[in-house]
Short mmCIF file of C-alpha atoms and ligand atoms in Angstrom, two decimals:
data_model
loop_
_atom_site.label_atom_id
_atom_site.label_comp_id
_atom_site.label_asym_id
_atom_site.label_seq_id
_atom_site.Cartn_x
_atom_site.Cartn_y
_atom_site.Cartn_z
CA MET A 14 -37.17 -7.04 2.74
CA LEU A 15 -38.43 -3.47 2.97
CA ARG A 16 -42.17 -3.07 2.51
CA LEU A 17 -43.96 0.06 1.33
CA ILE A 18 -47.64 0.59 1.99
CA SER A 19 -48.85 2.54 -0.99
CA ALA A 20 -52.00 3.39 -2.93
CA THR A 21 -52.13 3.49 -6.72
CA PRO A 22 -53.31 7.13 -7.05
CA SER A 23 -51.27 8.53 -4.12
CA PRO A 24 -48.82 11.27 -5.16
CA TYR A 25 -47.18 11.01 -1.71
CA ALA A 26 -46.53 7.29 -2.11
CA ARG A 27 -45.40 7.80 -5.69
CA LYS A 28 -42.63 10.15 -4.53
CA VAL A 29 -41.27 7.36 -2.33
CA ARG A 30 -41.67 4.66 -5.01
CA ILE A 31 -39.75 6.80 -7.50
CA ALA A 32 -36.93 7.54 -5.04
CA LEU A 33 -36.59 3.83 -4.19
CA ALA A 34 -36.55 2.94 -7.90
CA GLU A 35 -33.98 5.62 -8.75
CA LYS A 36 -31.74 4.29 -5.97
CA ARG A 37 -32.42 0.67 -7.04
CA ILE A 38 -33.51 -0.32 -3.55
CA PRO A 39 -35.57 -3.53 -3.62
CA PHE A 40 -38.87 -3.43 -1.72
CA GLU A 41 -42.19 -5.20 -1.56
CA LEU A 42 -45.11 -3.04 -2.64
CA ALA A 43 -48.25 -3.40 -0.50
CA THR A 44 -51.03 -1.66 -2.38
CA GLU A 45 -53.90 -0.61 -0.14
CA VAL A 46 -56.89 1.72 -0.07
CA PRO A 47 -56.12 3.94 2.94
CA TRP A 48 -59.74 5.07 3.26
CA ASP A 49 -61.08 1.55 3.75
CA SER A 50 -61.27 -0.12 7.18
CA THR A 51 -59.39 -3.14 5.78
CA THR A 52 -56.12 -1.21 5.43
CA ALA A 53 -53.11 -2.19 7.56
CA THR A 54 -51.96 1.44 7.57
CA PRO A 55 -53.12 2.29 11.16
CA ARG A 56 -51.09 -0.65 12.49
CA HIS A 57 -47.92 1.06 11.27
CA ASN A 58 -48.79 4.77 11.36
CA PRO A 59 -50.77 6.29 14.25
CA LEU A 60 -51.83 9.06 11.87
CA GLU A 61 -53.49 6.41 9.63
CA LYS A 62 -51.98 7.70 6.40
CA LEU A 63 -49.86 6.11 3.74
CA PRO A 64 -47.15 5.91 2.49
CA VAL A 65 -45.53 3.89 5.24
CA LEU A 66 -42.10 2.32 4.86
CA ILE A 67 -41.69 -0.80 7.01
CA PHE A 68 -38.23 -2.12 7.82
CA GLU A 69 -37.17 -5.74 8.18
CA ASP A 70 -37.41 -5.48 12.00
CA GLY A 71 -41.04 -4.30 11.80
CA SER A 72 -40.30 -0.65 12.64
CA SER A 73 -41.83 1.91 10.32
CA VAL A 74 -41.51 5.47 9.11
CA TYR A 75 -44.32 7.57 7.66
CA GLU A 76 -44.95 11.01 6.15
CA SER A 77 -43.54 11.07 2.64
CA ARG A 78 -41.10 13.94 3.27
CA TYR A 79 -39.69 12.20 6.32
CA ILE A 80 -39.52 8.84 4.55
CA LEU A 81 -37.52 10.46 1.75
CA GLU A 82 -35.10 11.91 4.31
CA VAL A 83 -34.66 8.51 5.92
CA ILE A 84 -34.04 6.89 2.54
CA GLU A 85 -31.51 9.58 1.65
CA ALA A 86 -29.67 9.08 4.94
CA ARG A 87 -29.56 5.29 4.65
CA TRP A 88 -28.98 4.99 0.90
CA PRO A 89 -27.24 8.20 -0.18
CA GLU A 90 -26.40 7.05 -3.72
CA PRO A 91 -27.39 8.34 -6.19
CA PRO A 92 -28.34 11.49 -4.29
CA MET A 93 -31.88 12.79 -4.72
CA VAL A 94 -31.10 15.91 -2.69
CA PRO A 95 -28.55 18.47 -3.93
CA ALA A 96 -25.22 18.68 -2.07
CA ASP A 97 -25.20 22.47 -2.22
CA PRO A 98 -27.08 23.77 0.87
CA TRP A 99 -28.97 26.50 -1.01
CA GLU A 100 -29.99 24.15 -3.79
CA ARG A 101 -31.04 21.65 -1.15
CA LEU A 102 -33.28 24.24 0.49
CA ALA A 103 -34.66 25.21 -2.92
CA ALA A 104 -35.52 21.57 -3.65
CA ARG A 105 -37.20 21.19 -0.25
CA LYS A 106 -39.20 24.37 -0.89
CA VAL A 107 -40.50 22.84 -4.12
CA GLU A 108 -41.60 19.81 -2.12
CA VAL A 109 -43.36 22.06 0.40
CA ILE A 110 -45.29 23.63 -2.50
CA THR A 111 -46.16 20.33 -4.18
CA ASP A 112 -47.26 18.69 -0.93
CA GLY A 113 -49.41 21.76 -0.25
CA ILE A 114 -51.00 21.45 -3.68
CA CYS A 115 -51.67 17.74 -3.07
CA ASP A 116 -53.19 18.44 0.35
CA ALA A 117 -55.58 21.00 -1.19
CA LEU A 118 -56.44 18.59 -4.04
CA VAL A 119 -57.27 15.81 -1.57
CA LEU A 120 -59.59 18.19 0.33
CA LEU A 121 -61.24 19.17 -2.96
CA PHE A 122 -61.61 15.51 -3.92
CA TRP A 123 -63.50 14.75 -0.70
CA GLU A 124 -65.58 17.92 -0.80
CA GLY A 125 -66.69 16.75 -4.25
CA HIS A 126 -67.96 13.53 -2.63
CA ARG A 127 -70.44 15.38 -0.42
CA ALA A 128 -74.01 15.86 -1.56
CA PRO A 129 -74.12 19.09 -3.61
CA GLU A 130 -76.24 20.83 -0.98
CA HIS A 131 -73.56 20.09 1.67
CA GLN A 132 -70.62 21.35 -0.36
CA SER A 133 -69.11 24.69 0.63
CA ALA A 134 -68.40 27.02 -2.29
CA GLU A 135 -66.12 29.10 -0.04
CA TRP A 136 -64.11 26.06 1.02
CA ILE A 137 -63.79 24.90 -2.59
CA ALA A 138 -62.65 28.37 -3.72
CA ARG A 139 -60.10 28.50 -0.89
CA GLN A 140 -58.55 25.14 -1.83
CA ARG A 141 -58.57 26.01 -5.53
CA ARG A 142 -56.61 29.19 -4.80
CA LYS A 143 -53.97 27.10 -3.06
CA VAL A 144 -53.74 24.73 -6.03
CA ASP A 145 -53.49 27.57 -8.53
CA GLY A 146 -51.08 29.60 -6.40
CA GLY A 147 -48.89 26.54 -5.94
CA LEU A 148 -48.86 25.73 -9.66
CA ARG A 149 -47.96 29.33 -10.48
CA ALA A 150 -45.04 29.16 -8.03
CA LEU A 151 -43.91 25.85 -9.52
CA ALA A 152 -44.04 27.19 -13.07
CA GLU A 153 -41.98 30.22 -12.03
CA THR A 154 -39.45 28.08 -10.19
CA ALA A 155 -39.06 25.56 -13.02
CA GLY A 156 -38.85 28.14 -15.82
CA ASP A 157 -37.60 26.44 -18.99
CA ARG A 158 -34.74 24.58 -17.39
CA GLU A 159 -34.14 20.88 -17.85
CA ARG A 160 -34.25 20.34 -14.06
CA VAL A 161 -36.50 22.12 -11.58
CA VAL A 162 -33.56 22.86 -9.25
CA GLY A 163 -29.86 22.64 -10.16
CA ASN A 164 -28.50 20.42 -12.91
CA GLN A 165 -29.21 16.97 -11.55
CA PHE A 166 -32.42 14.97 -11.41
CA GLY A 167 -33.71 14.78 -7.85
CA LEU A 168 -36.29 15.60 -5.21
CA ALA A 169 -37.65 18.77 -6.87
CA ASP A 170 -38.26 16.88 -10.13
CA ILE A 171 -39.90 13.96 -8.30
CA ALA A 172 -42.16 16.30 -6.31
CA THR A 173 -43.15 18.35 -9.37
CA GLY A 174 -43.72 15.38 -11.68
CA THR A 175 -45.89 13.54 -9.18
CA VAL A 176 -48.23 16.45 -8.44
CA LEU A 177 -48.74 17.20 -12.16
CA ARG A 178 -49.65 13.61 -13.02
CA TYR A 179 -51.93 13.41 -9.96
CA LEU A 180 -53.84 16.41 -11.33
CA ASP A 181 -54.36 14.50 -14.58
CA VAL A 182 -55.73 11.51 -12.68
CA ARG A 183 -58.08 13.21 -10.21
CA PHE A 184 -58.79 16.58 -11.86
CA PRO A 185 -58.46 16.02 -15.62
CA GLU A 186 -60.48 19.18 -16.24
CA HIS A 187 -57.85 21.40 -14.56
CA PRO A 188 -56.36 23.72 -17.21
CA TRP A 189 -52.72 23.53 -16.00
CA ARG A 190 -51.59 22.29 -19.42
CA SER A 191 -52.83 25.38 -21.23
CA GLU A 192 -51.79 27.74 -18.42
CA TYR A 193 -48.24 26.51 -17.91
CA PRO A 194 -46.71 25.16 -21.14
CA ASN A 195 -43.29 24.91 -19.46
CA LEU A 196 -44.71 22.41 -16.94
CA VAL A 197 -46.18 20.34 -19.80
CA GLY A 198 -42.74 19.76 -21.30
CA LEU A 199 -41.24 19.07 -17.90
CA SER A 200 -43.96 16.55 -17.03
CA ALA A 201 -43.51 14.71 -20.35
CA ARG A 202 -39.74 14.46 -19.86
CA LEU A 203 -40.16 13.17 -16.31
CA GLU A 204 -42.86 10.64 -17.17
CA ALA A 205 -40.46 9.13 -19.75
CA ARG A 206 -38.06 8.04 -16.99
CA PRO A 207 -38.38 4.33 -16.10
CA SER A 208 -39.06 5.17 -12.40
CA PHE A 209 -42.02 7.35 -13.43
CA ALA A 210 -43.26 4.98 -16.15
CA ALA A 211 -43.35 2.12 -13.61
CA THR A 212 -45.48 4.13 -11.14
CA VAL A 213 -48.14 5.81 -13.29
CA PRO A 214 -51.00 6.68 -10.89
CA VAL A 215 -54.40 5.09 -11.38
CA PRO A 216 -57.64 5.72 -9.46
CA GLN A 217 -58.84 3.20 -6.84
CA VAL A 218 -62.28 2.08 -5.84
CA ILE A 219 -63.03 3.27 -2.27
CA SER A 220 -65.58 0.97 -0.61
CA ASP A 221 -66.11 2.66 2.77
CA LYS A 222 -68.14 5.81 3.32
CA VAL A 223 -65.59 8.55 4.15
CA VAL A 224 -67.49 11.85 4.13
N1 LIG B 21 -48.54 14.49 4.47
C1 LIG B 21 -48.73 13.08 4.22
C2 LIG B 21 -50.00 12.91 3.41
C3 LIG B 21 -50.33 11.44 3.19
C4 LIG B 21 -51.78 11.26 2.78
O1 LIG B 21 -52.63 12.15 2.87
N2 LIG B 21 -52.08 10.03 2.36
C5 LIG B 21 -53.44 9.69 2.01
C6 LIG B 21 -53.46 8.83 0.76
S1 LIG B 21 -52.93 9.73 -0.64
C7 LIG B 21 -54.03 8.85 3.14
O2 LIG B 21 -53.45 7.86 3.52
N3 LIG B 21 -55.18 9.29 3.66
C8 LIG B 21 -55.90 8.59 4.67
C9 LIG B 21 -56.38 9.51 5.76
O3 LIG B 21 -56.05 10.72 5.72
O4 LIG B 21 -57.07 9.01 6.65
C10 LIG B 21 -47.52 12.52 3.46
O5 LIG B 21 -46.83 13.31 2.80
O6 LIG B 21 -47.24 11.32 3.58
#
């Protein structure tokens, strides 16, 4: 059986879990803390990051965007990526934005773990600009439509829904709900789907010293 190395708060892993659930692909969920030395992640990904999708023959793929492409190629139904080439590019652009927001949020999360005297105000401001710029772009792209891109649920909805819920988990003080009411409605609709409800992110305890 397929195995997915995942972490409960990870927005990257959640994208993959949702795609697998939407396509009804059975898999074994291996929940790990990627920051702890006990994780099996480095045995399957030289970059030491999860998610990692491990096939029956022991081979693996990593990097959430790439994993989603592999899943789409192997299990095309129901499609998560639009058939129309321009819509497909638009959906992938949304994923570029949401992954960029997540990357900046992860950097902010770790900067917040440093002693206050070692934190860089400039670095924090730089990452916050990326988060806010990305959210603004998402809100503009989504508008008030039912789906972020096109008329069918898919990659752009998965990418948008996962970054918004991750914000709630790690940065509950972020004012995205008051700033972007259209994203609030979108997030609520997405979280009502069974694939989202089954993968609600929760924080993990990290035992190792990371920064
Ligand atoms: N670009 C990667 C990001 C994955 C990522 O940063 N995963 C985190 C957990 S949410 C991780 O495993 N971090 C461990 C590390 O960077 O050493 C993806 O989309 O898969």
